[in-house]
PDB file of C-alpha atoms in Angstrom:
ATOM      1  CA  UNK S  20     125.094  85.785 108.636  1.00 55.00           C
ATOM      2  CA  UNK S  21     126.603  88.303 111.072  1.00 59.00           C
ATOM      3  CA  UNK S  22     129.047  88.004 113.963  1.00 56.00           C
ATOM      4  CA  UNK S  23     128.892  90.339 116.963  1.00 59.00           C
ATOM      5  CA  UNK S  24     132.015  88.845 118.534  1.00 54.00           C
ATOM      6  CA  UNK S  25     130.257  86.285 120.692  1.00 60.00           C
ATOM      7  CA  UNK S  26     127.336  84.995 118.672  1.00 71.00           C
ATOM      8  CA  UNK S  27     126.521  84.241 115.087  1.00 84.00           C
ATOM      9  CA  UNK S  28     123.070  85.268 113.883  1.00 87.00           C
ATOM     10  CA  UNK S  29     121.201  85.682 110.625  1.00 91.00           C
ATOM     11  CA  UNK S  30     120.282  89.141 109.280  1.00 92.00           C
ATOM     12  CA  UNK S  31     119.975  90.884 105.901  1.00 93.00           C
ATOM     13  CA  UNK S  32     122.889  92.544 104.143  1.00 91.00           C
ATOM     14  CA  UNK S  33     121.049  95.449 102.504  1.00 93.00           C
ATOM     15  CA  UNK S  34     117.615  97.073 102.257  1.00 94.00           C
ATOM     16  CA  UNK S  35     115.077  95.393  99.985  1.00 93.00           C
ATOM     17  CA  UNK S  36     111.663  96.353  98.686  1.00 91.00           C
ATOM     18  CA  UNK S  37     108.824  94.862  96.690  1.00 89.00           C
ATOM     19  CA  UNK S  38     105.541  96.102  95.196  1.00 85.00           C
ATOM     20  CA  UNK S  39     102.299  94.143  95.033  1.00 79.00           C
ATOM     21  CA  UNK S  40      99.313  95.419  93.032  1.00 72.00           C
ATOM     22  CA  UNK S  41      95.736  94.267  93.467  1.00 65.00           C
ATOM     23  CA  UNK S  42      93.555  96.042  90.914  1.00 60.00           C
ATOM     24  CA  UNK S  43      94.158  99.735  91.684  1.00 60.00           C
ATOM     25  CA  UNK S  44      95.472  99.187  95.219  1.00 69.00           C
ATOM     26  CA  UNK S  45      99.202  99.118  95.913  1.00 76.00           C
ATOM     27  CA  UNK S  46     101.168  97.522  98.729  1.00 83.00           C
ATOM     28  CA  UNK S  47     104.834  98.403  99.266  1.00 88.00           C
ATOM     29  CA  UNK S  48     106.900  95.953 101.301  1.00 92.00           C
ATOM     30  CA  UNK S  49     110.263  96.933 102.805  1.00 94.00           C
ATOM     31  CA  UNK S  50     113.024  95.234 104.763  1.00 95.00           C
ATOM     32  CA  UNK S  51     115.929  97.113 106.366  1.00 96.00           C
ATOM     33  CA  UNK S  52     118.943  96.025 108.398  1.00 95.00           C
ATOM     34  CA  UNK S  53     118.855  97.922 111.721  1.00 96.00           C
ATOM     35  CA  UNK S  54     120.788  97.734 114.966  1.00 93.00           C
ATOM     36  CA  UNK S  55     118.505  99.637 117.358  1.00 95.00           C
ATOM     37  CA  UNK S  56     114.869 100.465 117.989  1.00 95.00           C
ATOM     38  CA  UNK S  57     115.657 104.141 117.421  1.00 95.00           C
ATOM     39  CA  UNK S  58     117.044 103.428 113.962  1.00 96.00           C
ATOM     40  CA  UNK S  59     114.025 101.291 113.094  1.00 95.00           C
ATOM     41  CA  UNK S  60     111.556 103.974 114.200  1.00 95.00           C
ATOM     42  CA  UNK S  61     113.453 106.654 112.268  1.00 96.00           C
ATOM     43  CA  UNK S  62     113.000 104.592 109.096  1.00 96.00           C
ATOM     44  CA  UNK S  63     109.311 104.066 109.899  1.00 95.00           C
ATOM     45  CA  UNK S  64     108.835 107.808 110.336  1.00 93.00           C
ATOM     46  CA  UNK S  65     110.660 108.533 107.083  1.00 93.00           C
ATOM     47  CA  UNK S  66     108.389 106.169 105.172  1.00 92.00           C
ATOM     48  CA  UNK S  67     105.322 107.624 106.890  1.00 87.00           C
ATOM     49  CA  UNK S  68     106.285 111.041 105.525  1.00 87.00           C
ATOM     50  CA  UNK S  69     107.057 109.651 102.078  1.00 86.00           C
ATOM     51  CA  UNK S  70     103.716 107.830 101.898  1.00 82.00           C
ATOM     52  CA  UNK S  71     101.726 110.360 103.893  1.00 74.00           C
ATOM     53  CA  UNK S  72      98.502 109.517 102.035  1.00 66.00           C
ATOM     54  CA  UNK S  73      98.706 105.737 102.540  1.00 76.00           C
ATOM     55  CA  UNK S  74      95.958 103.984 104.459  1.00 71.00           C
ATOM     56  CA  UNK S  75      98.314 102.119 106.789  1.00 78.00           C
ATOM     57  CA  UNK S  76     102.001 101.834 107.713  1.00 87.00           C
ATOM     58  CA  UNK S  77     102.422  98.508 109.520  1.00 92.00           C
ATOM     59  CA  UNK S  78     105.786  97.265 110.731  1.00 95.00           C
ATOM     60  CA  UNK S  79     107.705  94.905 112.961  1.00 95.00           C
ATOM     61  CA  UNK S  80     111.334  94.698 114.003  1.00 96.00           C
ATOM     62  CA  UNK S  81     113.513  92.145 115.772  1.00 95.00           C
ATOM     63  CA  UNK S  82     116.829  93.020 117.414  1.00 95.00           C
ATOM     64  CA  UNK S  83     119.732  91.378 119.180  1.00 92.00           C
ATOM     65  CA  UNK S  84     121.711  88.221 118.481  1.00 89.00           C
ATOM     66  CA  UNK S  85     118.967  86.140 120.098  1.00 89.00           C
ATOM     67  CA  UNK S  86     116.116  88.233 118.688  1.00 91.00           C
ATOM     68  CA  UNK S  87     114.755  88.861 122.171  1.00 91.00           C
ATOM     69  CA  UNK S  88     113.954  92.524 121.475  1.00 94.00           C
ATOM     70  CA  UNK S  89     111.015  92.910 119.112  1.00 94.00           C
ATOM     71  CA  UNK S  90     107.952  94.992 118.404  1.00 95.00           C
ATOM     72  CA  UNK S  91     104.952  94.716 116.081  1.00 94.00           C
ATOM     73  CA  UNK S  92     102.616  97.578 115.160  1.00 92.00           C
ATOM     74  CA  UNK S  93      99.241  97.208 113.361  1.00 86.00           C
ATOM     75  CA  UNK S  94      98.830 100.962 112.725  1.00 83.00           C
ATOM     76  CA  UNK S  95      95.096 100.930 113.353  1.00 70.00           C
ATOM     77  CA  UNK S  96      94.380  97.660 111.579  1.00 67.00           C
ATOM     78  CA  UNK S  97      92.545  94.968 113.608  1.00 62.00           C
ATOM     79  CA  UNK S  98      94.799  93.754 116.411  1.00 75.00           C
ATOM     80  CA  UNK S  99      97.254  91.079 115.334  1.00 79.00           C
ATOM     81  CA  UNK S 100      96.371  91.250 111.630  1.00 77.00           C
ATOM     82  CA  UNK S 101      99.258  93.331 110.273  1.00 82.00           C
ATOM     83  CA  UNK S 102     102.320  93.829 112.477  1.00 88.00           C
ATOM     84  CA  UNK S 103     102.208  90.327 113.958  1.00 90.00           C
ATOM     85  CA  UNK S 104     102.282  88.573 110.543  1.00 90.00           C
ATOM     86  CA  UNK S 105     105.283  90.733 109.575  1.00 92.00           C
ATOM     87  CA  UNK S 106     107.038  89.688 112.788  1.00 93.00           C
ATOM     88  CA  UNK S 107     106.074  86.108 111.992  1.00 91.00           C
ATOM     89  CA  UNK S 108     107.958  86.342 108.694  1.00 90.00           C
ATOM     90  CA  UNK S 109     111.069  87.584 110.504  1.00 93.00           C
ATOM     91  CA  UNK S 110     110.777  84.659 112.912  1.00 91.00           C
ATOM     92  CA  UNK S 111     110.195  82.078 110.186  1.00 88.00           C
ATOM     93  CA  UNK S 112     113.241  83.360 108.272  1.00 89.00           C
ATOM     94  CA  UNK S 113     115.183  83.376 111.558  1.00 90.00           C
ATOM     95  CA  UNK S 114     116.544  86.876 110.952  1.00 93.00           C
ATOM     96  CA  UNK S 115     117.214  89.555 113.530  1.00 93.00           C
ATOM     97  CA  UNK S 116     118.523  93.139 113.498  1.00 94.00           C
ATOM     98  CA  UNK S 117     115.877  93.624 110.849  1.00 96.00           C
ATOM     99  CA  UNK S 118     112.863  95.870 110.241  1.00 96.00           C
ATOM    100  CA  UNK S 119     109.964  94.793 108.064  1.00 94.00           C
ATOM    101  CA  UNK S 120     107.331  97.293 106.952  1.00 93.00           C
ATOM    102  CA  UNK S 121     104.219  97.211 104.773  1.00 85.00           C
ATOM    103  CA  UNK S 122     102.732 100.396 103.334  1.00 86.00           C
ATOM    104  CA  UNK S 123      99.262 100.003 101.845  1.00 77.00           C
ATOM    105  CA  UNK S 124      97.290 102.259  99.552  1.00 70.00           C
ATOM    106  CA  UNK S 125      93.730 101.220  98.935  1.00 70.00           C
ATOM    107  CA  UNK S 126      91.728 102.426  95.943  1.00 72.00           C
ATOM    108  CA  UNK S 127      89.206 105.127  96.966  1.00 77.00           C
ATOM    109  CA  UNK S 128      86.479 102.965  95.430  1.00 81.00           C
ATOM    110  CA  UNK S 129      87.251 100.180  97.900  1.00 81.00           C
ATOM    111  CA  UNK S 130      87.271 102.551 100.877  1.00 79.00           C
ATOM    112  CA  UNK S 131      84.063 104.228  99.747  1.00 86.00           C
ATOM    113  CA  UNK S 132      82.322 100.932  99.060  1.00 90.00           C
ATOM    114  CA  UNK S 133      83.300  99.528 102.433  1.00 89.00           C
ATOM    115  CA  UNK S 134      82.206 102.714 104.193  1.00 91.00           C
ATOM    116  CA  UNK S 135      78.795 102.759 102.512  1.00 94.00           C
ATOM    117  CA  UNK S 136      78.285  99.068 103.281  1.00 95.00           C
ATOM    118  CA  UNK S 137      78.967  99.785 106.964  1.00 94.00           C
ATOM    119  CA  UNK S 138      76.651 102.783 106.829  1.00 95.00           C
ATOM    120  CA  UNK S 139      73.915 100.623 105.260  1.00 96.00           C
ATOM    121  CA  UNK S 140      74.343  98.069 108.048  1.00 96.00           C
ATOM    122  CA  UNK S 141      74.071 100.787 110.694  1.00 95.00           C
ATOM    123  CA  UNK S 142      70.933 102.272 109.111  1.00 95.00           C
ATOM    124  CA  UNK S 143      69.316  98.850 108.744  1.00 95.00           C
ATOM    125  CA  UNK S 144      70.085  98.084 112.377  1.00 95.00           C
ATOM    126  CA  UNK S 145      68.460 101.378 113.386  1.00 94.00           C
ATOM    127  CA  UNK S 146      65.396 100.558 111.288  1.00 92.00           C
ATOM    128  CA  UNK S 147      64.863  97.406 113.296  1.00 91.00           C
ATOM    129  CA  UNK S 148      65.716  98.871 116.667  1.00 91.00           C
ATOM    130  CA  UNK S 149      63.981  97.036 119.566  1.00 90.00           C
ATOM    131  CA  UNK S 150      60.807  98.592 120.910  1.00 85.00           C
ATOM    132  CA  UNK S 151      62.520  99.458 124.196  1.00 89.00           C
ATOM    133  CA  UNK S 152      66.200  99.879 123.320  1.00 91.00           C
ATOM    134  CA  UNK S 153      68.952 100.479 125.833  1.00 92.00           C
ATOM    135  CA  UNK S 154      71.454 103.281 125.394  1.00 92.00           C
ATOM    136  CA  UNK S 155      74.000 100.745 124.142  1.00 92.00           C
ATOM    137  CA  UNK S 156      71.538  99.481 121.501  1.00 92.00           C
ATOM    138  CA  UNK S 157      71.306 102.975 120.049  1.00 92.00           C
ATOM    139  CA  UNK S 158      74.966 103.955 120.435  1.00 94.00           C
ATOM    140  CA  UNK S 159      76.541 101.037 118.560  1.00 94.00           C
ATOM    141  CA  UNK S 160      74.112 101.428 115.653  1.00 93.00           C
ATOM    142  CA  UNK S 161      74.809 105.153 115.363  1.00 93.00           C
ATOM    143  CA  UNK S 162      78.548 104.543 115.695  1.00 94.00           C
ATOM    144  CA  UNK S 163      78.518 101.961 112.912  1.00 94.00           C
ATOM    145  CA  UNK S 164      76.617 104.230 110.547  1.00 92.00           C
ATOM    146  CA  UNK S 165      78.725 107.271 111.401  1.00 91.00           C
ATOM    147  CA  UNK S 166      82.003 105.401 110.992  1.00 90.00           C
ATOM    148  CA  UNK S 167      80.852 104.076 107.634  1.00 91.00           C
ATOM    149  CA  UNK S 168      79.975 107.564 106.399  1.00 89.00           C
ATOM    150  CA  UNK S 169      83.330 108.904 107.587  1.00 83.00           C
ATOM    151  CA  UNK S 170      85.161 106.134 105.739  1.00 81.00           C
ATOM    152  CA  UNK S 171      83.214 106.910 102.553  1.00 86.00           C
ATOM    153  CA  UNK S 172      83.233 110.699 102.458  1.00 82.00           C
ATOM    154  CA  UNK S 173      86.922 111.614 102.315  1.00 73.00           C
ATOM    155  CA  UNK S 174      88.136 109.160  99.618  1.00 75.00           C
ATOM    156  CA  UNK S 175      84.973 109.748  97.570  1.00 80.00           C
ATOM    157  CA  UNK S 176      85.397 113.538  97.612  1.00 79.00           C
ATOM    158  CA  UNK S 177      89.111 113.208  96.876  1.00 72.00           C
ATOM    159  CA  UNK S 178      88.483 111.016  93.838  1.00 75.00           C
ATOM    160  CA  UNK S 179      85.721 113.268  92.492  1.00 78.00           C
ATOM    161  CA  UNK S 180      87.808 116.430  92.766  1.00 76.00           C
ATOM    162  CA  UNK S 181      90.903 114.708  91.351  1.00 71.00           C
ATOM    163  CA  UNK S 182      88.929 113.467  88.337  1.00 76.00           C
ATOM    164  CA  UNK S 183      88.568 117.034  87.072  1.00 78.00           C
ATOM    165  CA  UNK S 184      91.428 118.846  85.298  1.00 79.00           C
ATOM    166  CA  UNK S 185      93.293 121.221  87.630  1.00 75.00           C
ATOM    167  CA  UNK S 186      91.850 124.264  85.884  1.00 78.00           C
ATOM    168  CA  UNK S 187      88.324 122.953  86.529  1.00 81.00           C
ATOM    169  CA  UNK S 188      88.792 122.047  90.200  1.00 76.00           C
ATOM    170  CA  UNK S 189      86.607 124.992  91.263  1.00 82.00           C
ATOM    171  CA  UNK S 190      83.768 123.742  89.064  1.00 85.00           C
ATOM    172  CA  UNK S 191      84.211 120.222  90.454  1.00 82.00           C
ATOM    173  CA  UNK S 192      83.939 121.549  94.017  1.00 83.00           C
ATOM    174  CA  UNK S 193      80.779 123.412  93.048  1.00 87.00           C
ATOM    175  CA  UNK S 194      79.265 120.287  91.510  1.00 87.00           C
ATOM    176  CA  UNK S 195      80.096 118.325  94.648  1.00 83.00           C
ATOM    177  CA  UNK S 196      78.352 120.924  96.821  1.00 87.00           C
ATOM    178  CA  UNK S 197      75.353 120.934  94.468  1.00 91.00           C
ATOM    179  CA  UNK S 198      75.124 117.143  94.548  1.00 88.00           C
ATOM    180  CA  UNK S 199      75.244 117.189  98.367  1.00 86.00           C
ATOM    181  CA  UNK S 200      72.486 119.818  98.554  1.00 91.00           C
ATOM    182  CA  UNK S 201      70.377 117.912  96.005  1.00 93.00           C
ATOM    183  CA  UNK S 202      70.705 114.750  98.085  1.00 88.00           C
ATOM    184  CA  UNK S 203      69.673 116.563 101.260  1.00 89.00           C
ATOM    185  CA  UNK S 204      66.660 118.131  99.536  1.00 93.00           C
ATOM    186  CA  UNK S 205      65.603 114.836  97.975  1.00 91.00           C
ATOM    187  CA  UNK S 206      65.945 113.078 101.323  1.00 88.00           C
ATOM    188  CA  UNK S 207      63.797 115.668 103.091  1.00 90.00           C
ATOM    189  CA  UNK S 208      61.118 115.418 100.385  1.00 92.00           C
ATOM    190  CA  UNK S 209      61.152 111.625 100.531  1.00 89.00           C
ATOM    191  CA  UNK S 210      60.815 111.729 104.315  1.00 87.00           C
ATOM    192  CA  UNK S 211      57.750 113.984 104.004  1.00 90.00           C
ATOM    193  CA  UNK S 212      56.261 111.563 101.478  1.00 91.00           C
ATOM    194  CA  UNK S 213      56.794 108.625 103.815  1.00 90.00           C
ATOM    195  CA  UNK S 214      55.167 110.512 106.712  1.00 88.00           C
ATOM    196  CA  UNK S 215      52.120 110.853 104.509  1.00 89.00           C
ATOM    197  CA  UNK S 216      52.178 107.361 102.967  1.00 90.00           C
ATOM    198  CA  UNK S 217      52.988 105.270 106.049  1.00 90.00           C
ATOM    199  CA  UNK S 218      52.474 107.513 109.095  1.00 88.00           C
ATOM    200  CA  UNK S 219      52.671 104.619 111.566  1.00 88.00           C
ATOM    201  CA  UNK S 220      55.985 103.288 110.240  1.00 87.00           C
ATOM    202  CA  UNK S 221      57.525 106.351 108.613  1.00 89.00           C
ATOM    203  CA  UNK S 222      60.756 106.333 110.644  1.00 88.00           C
ATOM    204  CA  UNK S 223      61.444 102.659 110.040  1.00 91.00           C
ATOM    205  CA  UNK S 224      60.553 102.991 106.353  1.00 92.00           C
ATOM    206  CA  UNK S 225      62.864 106.009 105.938  1.00 92.00           C
ATOM    207  CA  UNK S 226      65.787 104.207 107.569  1.00 93.00           C
ATOM    208  CA  UNK S 227      65.159 101.116 105.440  1.00 93.00           C
ATOM    209  CA  UNK S 228      65.102 103.204 102.240  1.00 92.00           C
ATOM    210  CA  UNK S 229      68.299 104.985 103.335  1.00 93.00           C
ATOM    211  CA  UNK S 230      69.972 101.630 104.020  1.00 95.00           C
ATOM    212  CA  UNK S 231      68.992 100.368 100.561  1.00 95.00           C
ATOM    213  CA  UNK S 232      70.323 103.547  98.942  1.00 93.00           C
ATOM    214  CA  UNK S 233      73.626 103.258 100.841  1.00 94.00           C
ATOM    215  CA  UNK S 234      73.947  99.618  99.805  1.00 95.00           C
ATOM    216  CA  UNK S 235      73.337 100.542  96.158  1.00 95.00           C
ATOM    217  CA  UNK S 236      75.941 103.304  96.477  1.00 93.00           C
ATOM    218  CA  UNK S 237      78.391 100.782  97.923  1.00 93.00           C
ATOM    219  CA  UNK S 238      77.965  98.554  94.873  1.00 94.00           C
ATOM    220  CA  UNK S 239      78.559 101.507  92.534  1.00 91.00           C
ATOM    221  CA  UNK S 240      81.652 102.526  94.495  1.00 89.00           C
ATOM    222  CA  UNK S 241      83.134  99.037  94.201  1.00 87.00           C
ATOM    223  CA  UNK S 242      82.521  99.155  90.437  1.00 87.00           C
ATOM    224  CA  UNK S 243      85.009 102.048  90.320  1.00 81.00           C
ATOM    225  CA  UNK S 244      87.770  99.543  91.061  1.00 77.00           C
ATOM    226  CA  UNK S 245      87.674  98.708  87.368  1.00 76.00           C
ATOM    227  CA  UNK S 246      88.621 102.270  86.499  1.00 72.00           C
ATOM    228  CA  UNK S 247      92.147 103.702  86.701  1.00 69.00           C
ATOM    229  CA  UNK S 248      92.867 106.279  89.359  1.00 64.00           C
ATOM    230  CA  UNK S 249      92.663 109.922  88.253  1.00 65.00           C
ATOM    231  CA  UNK S 250      95.980 111.157  86.861  1.00 60.00           C
ATOM    232  CA  UNK S 251      96.518 113.671  89.647  1.00 56.00           C
ATOM    233  CA  UNK S 252      96.230 110.956  92.328  1.00 55.00           C
ATOM    234  CA  UNK S 253      98.636 108.688  90.467  1.00 50.00           C
ATOM    235  CA  UNK S 254     101.093 111.541  90.070  1.00 40.00           C
ATOM    236  CA  UNK S 255     100.875 112.423  93.768  1.00 43.00           C
ATOM    237  CA  UNK S 256     101.445 108.848  94.861  1.00 40.00           C
ATOM    238  CA  UNK S 257     104.656 108.194  92.972  1.00 38.00           C
TER     239      UNK S 257
END
């Protein structure tokens, strides 16, 4: 309980933090006493720099004796799914002059699996594109597949490179490039085979095969959640 001279209000006396682990993903929760929006945002920025490789930095603050000044930020998460629940906790505890923040690190296997699942959905949607599609029909399917690939590529590459000892990182990069080239060559050969085997439906067949392969890759990526993170990633994230 605090007293600003005119009003009594509830706040927290000191910073607090907690850690929640779900398999290989980590979620850091923080609460700080603050007296201004500037102070709250300075703390947010400090934690952003500390956890620069986290997947999201969501926060909410509430200020003033009556709690009338507040802000919630989802940091790219779906609207209302991150910052608003944090603000809801401040409201339910009836505290003000307080900043709540959640920093989340997701396992690369989860990010890669989700990305490949989205890519599979985009490819499957393209395979069954209407006979006379509109521009919007094509755009959202391409966007879904492209976004899925983007979500998969970076964490997957990071985990593969980090799995090798530092002195073998050059070899790991070479293997990654070789695997990429092998996949491109195999895909081109398979496409040629489909043109020969099913000339009337080769495009749809190729997209369907690609969707199935992406879905299988998604399942394999999620299986990596059972494995510990490479030592170099764990060391970097402390």
